[in-house]
Amino acid sequence: MTPRTKPPDAFSPGETPTFEVSARESLRDSQLRRNLGKATQTIRRKRAVAVEELPDWEELREAGRALKERTLRHLDTYLLQLEESVTRAGGVVHWARDADEANRIVAGIAKEKGADEVVKVKSIATDETKLNEHLESEGIHAFETDLAELIIQLAGENSSHILVPAIHKNRAEIRELFLRELDVEDLSDEPKDLTNAARLYLRKKFLNAKVGVSGANFAVAETGTISVVESEGNGRMCTTLPPVLVTLMGIEKIIPRWRDFEVFMQLLPRSSTAERMNPYTSFWTGVSGEAGDGPQEFHLVLLDNGRTDVLADEIGRQTLNCIRCSACLNVCPVYERTGGHAYNSVYPGPIGAILTPQLVGIGKPGPDSLPYASSLCGACYQVCPVKINIPEVLVHLRGRVVRHKQDGGTLRQRLDPENVAMQAMAKTFSDPKLYENAQGLARVGQWPFARGGKIGSLPGRLAGWTAVRDLKPVPKQSFREWWKEERG
Amino acid sequence: MRVALFITCFNDTLFPETGRATVEVLERLGHEVAFPEAQTCCGQMHFNTGYQREAIPLVRRFVEIFEPYDAVVAPSGSCVGMVRDLYPMAADLAEDPDLARRVDELAPKVFELSEFLAKRLGVTDVGAYYPHRVTYHPTCHSLRMLKVGEAPLELLRNVRGIDLVPLGEAEQCCGFGGTFAVKNAETSAAMLGDKIRRVLDTEAEVCAAGDNSCLMHIGGGLRRLQAGVETVHLAEILASGASEER
Ligand code: SF4
């Protein structure tokens, strides 16, 4: 099989469509709607039960938040400490300013080993840098070994969920894909058989690969220990079988001490898969030495790629607390209906809506539309195990998007109808006289649209409202008019 | 206690009956209600849509107008959420420490109607009579920003004659979300569709909530479908039929 390249997203060169445009397509996909609806409702319920079991859940969340916040405050110190501990344990640390630098480092290591194949354990950081595409361009095939990642890689698609990347596919589709791509003769659509086909295929890859590539859930500054938390055991294979292991991680994945795991290992599995403990948690510190299992050579690539910019934003920086549990996706009413592809980013859902525009920078139409892909209902904040106030960051980023447009200062931006309307309304609201006049005008201005005691259609952008809802006409007397009459 | 009514621009213009009901409930409980006529809008729509510099003068006005009172009551969870949760952010953006201090003093005195009644005054029976089958949608900002909890339901349970039926998946957003309903109209409609299905499942005559913005959205959908379900603000239910009972 030839790994296909994924469609471009916010982290690829060029522009991506806005959320509104992409969502329209996803909303019409009936299979996606039912799969997602069912999956998110089930996991929501299970998560609530798993969390309910811990009487100190709120304290744990607070501890997780505080640990992350302190780490980020002293990130420079902890990163140097991590470099030192990893080096002491026999690993090599590389620093990558951006995606390109990170990709070149990984490709360089693979080429040096003469590898034309690498096995990968699911890592969103490498999706962010487009590592697979880069390796491909240097003649190196990257094989995803997580079942769902394998599926979407074979299909040449993007992941639609952080944890369940193939949530949008059903088993008939997966069976067809495997028959076509994996050289199997006969296959039922039973999950057991599908998994087995993937297992046989991947087993060969694991045993032959010279280089394994992973991401990281956590990296302990104090000891240099890296951790990957997973469900299938493919991560364990990737990080122990190949003689060379390369881990690419964002600089925010650091935790100060070994004992901090106590907090995060309670928060993460319950939030993500609603399990008390996930099936496989791998820890490794440097290289394995002479006798033991595991890699003889270990490289850690520390990736910035916009993260220090996020850190510089006082309100936005809490985004870096994220431990990628995906609880916010599962409770999000927008995500539940549009799915992940509408976000055009390797980071979908509420976390994607705040992380993507911050990482790629404000001023690009696609990512700029993401902070608006929310009704600000706050369900995400309520479940986030590290207490990221996602609605607050969404609102803050909307402000940055608007200020960027206004200060960009082109005439077109200033004459943007929304901007003009908002300026006019702000002026109206700042003066009770103007405001009262506007109330009167609203009453008069609606008559072209009112019919039979309701308004069934509005012009322009407001047509979105009346496409599915009637509008009640403005009543004859405002509250303040009544007050003046009765009490004035 | 000097109680001021913050009617909100939305209710003032589109739902005056909610304002009248709020005044009636508060007066019935023996409070004298002041209506500072200089009030306009809290700035929520501007702030949440990203026009935050434009919202700052509105924040200043609000603070100046309402800081003399002991309590400010509004029949809208989301406008109160704006004042309590987002005014501090606005004051920071304005780089005005004096405004920030005044916001901090004012914010805890601003209440959504149901929390003012149940939590601040400790009243859960306002003597209302409303002989209808009602389901209640808790609205996200009341629920998650203000954490009013059971307050509105307690008030409703004590209404005479009411047949209160629980709403399925009640805590799910209805899809209004301010300018979200226009900017992401299709996604908003998909959320509305599911909310309407839950409302219809209850076979209620009335869908109630503490926020007319969400109700305008839900009610607009129900009316378009000719579903035969009314949307009514909580305040109006609480103000109903009291005279007959007394
Ligand atoms: S933002 Fe919070 S809830 Fe969402 S993935 Fe990150 S840690 Fe989990």
mmCIF file with all atom_site columns, C-alpha atoms and ligand atoms in Angstrom, chain A residues 322-328 351 384-386 388 390, ligand 1:
data_model
loop_
_atom_site.group_PDB
_atom_site.id
_atom_site.type_symbol
_atom_site.label_atom_id
_atom_site.label_alt_id
_atom_site.label_comp_id
_atom_site.label_asym_id
_atom_site.label_entity_id
_atom_site.label_seq_id
_atom_site.pdbx_PDB_ins_code
_atom_site.Cartn_x
_atom_site.Cartn_y
_atom_site.Cartn_z
_atom_site.occupancy
_atom_site.B_iso_or_equiv
_atom_site.pdbx_formal_charge
_atom_site.auth_seq_id
_atom_site.auth_comp_id
_atom_site.auth_asym_id
_atom_site.auth_atom_id
_atom_site.pdbx_PDB_model_num
ATOM   1  C  CA  . CYS A 1 322 ? -4.482  21.041 27.114 1.00 0.00 ? 322 CYS A CA  1
ATOM   2  C  CA  . ILE A 1 323 ? -3.758  17.352 27.595 1.00 0.00 ? 323 ILE A CA  1
ATOM   3  C  CA  . ARG A 1 324 ? -5.693  16.357 24.425 1.00 0.00 ? 324 ARG A CA  1
ATOM   4  C  CA  . CYS A 1 325 ? -8.297  14.285 26.209 1.00 0.00 ? 325 CYS A CA  1
ATOM   5  C  CA  . SER A 1 326 ? -11.046 15.262 23.722 1.00 0.00 ? 326 SER A CA  1
ATOM   6  C  CA  . ALA A 1 327 ? -13.714 15.639 26.422 1.00 0.00 ? 327 ALA A CA  1
ATOM   7  C  CA  . CYS A 1 328 ? -14.513 19.093 25.035 1.00 0.00 ? 328 CYS A CA  1
ATOM   8  C  CA  . ILE A 1 351 ? -9.825  23.046 21.612 1.00 0.00 ? 351 ILE A CA  1
ATOM   9  C  CA  . CYS A 1 384 ? -12.088 20.290 30.698 1.00 0.00 ? 384 CYS A CA  1
ATOM   10 C  CA  . PRO A 1 385 ? -9.835  18.388 33.124 1.00 0.00 ? 385 PRO A CA  1
ATOM   11 C  CA  . VAL A 1 386 ? -7.293  21.230 33.224 1.00 0.00 ? 386 VAL A CA  1
ATOM   12 C  CA  . ILE A 1 388 ? -9.242  25.819 30.253 1.00 0.00 ? 388 ILE A CA  1
ATOM   13 C  CA  . ILE A 1 390 ? -12.575 27.855 26.460 1.00 0.00 ? 390 ILE A CA  1
HETATM 14 S  S1  . SF4 C 2 .   ? -9.150  21.588 25.996 1.00 0.00 ? 1   SF4 C S1  1
HETATM 15 FE FE1 . SF4 C 2 .   ? -9.482  20.470 27.901 1.00 0.00 ? 1   SF4 C FE1 1
HETATM 16 S  S2  . SF4 C 2 .   ? -11.208 19.127 27.425 1.00 0.00 ? 1   SF4 C S2  1
HETATM 17 FE FE2 . SF4 C 2 .   ? -10.427 19.819 25.451 1.00 0.00 ? 1   SF4 C FE2 1
HETATM 18 S  S3  . SF4 C 2 .   ? -8.948  18.267 24.815 1.00 0.00 ? 1   SF4 C S3  1
HETATM 19 FE FE3 . SF4 C 2 .   ? -7.790  19.818 25.927 1.00 0.00 ? 1   SF4 C FE3 1
HETATM 20 S  S4  . SF4 C 2 .   ? -7.726  19.103 28.034 1.00 0.00 ? 1   SF4 C S4  1
HETATM 21 FE FE4 . SF4 C 2 .   ? -9.339  17.947 27.019 1.00 0.00 ? 1   SF4 C FE4 1
#
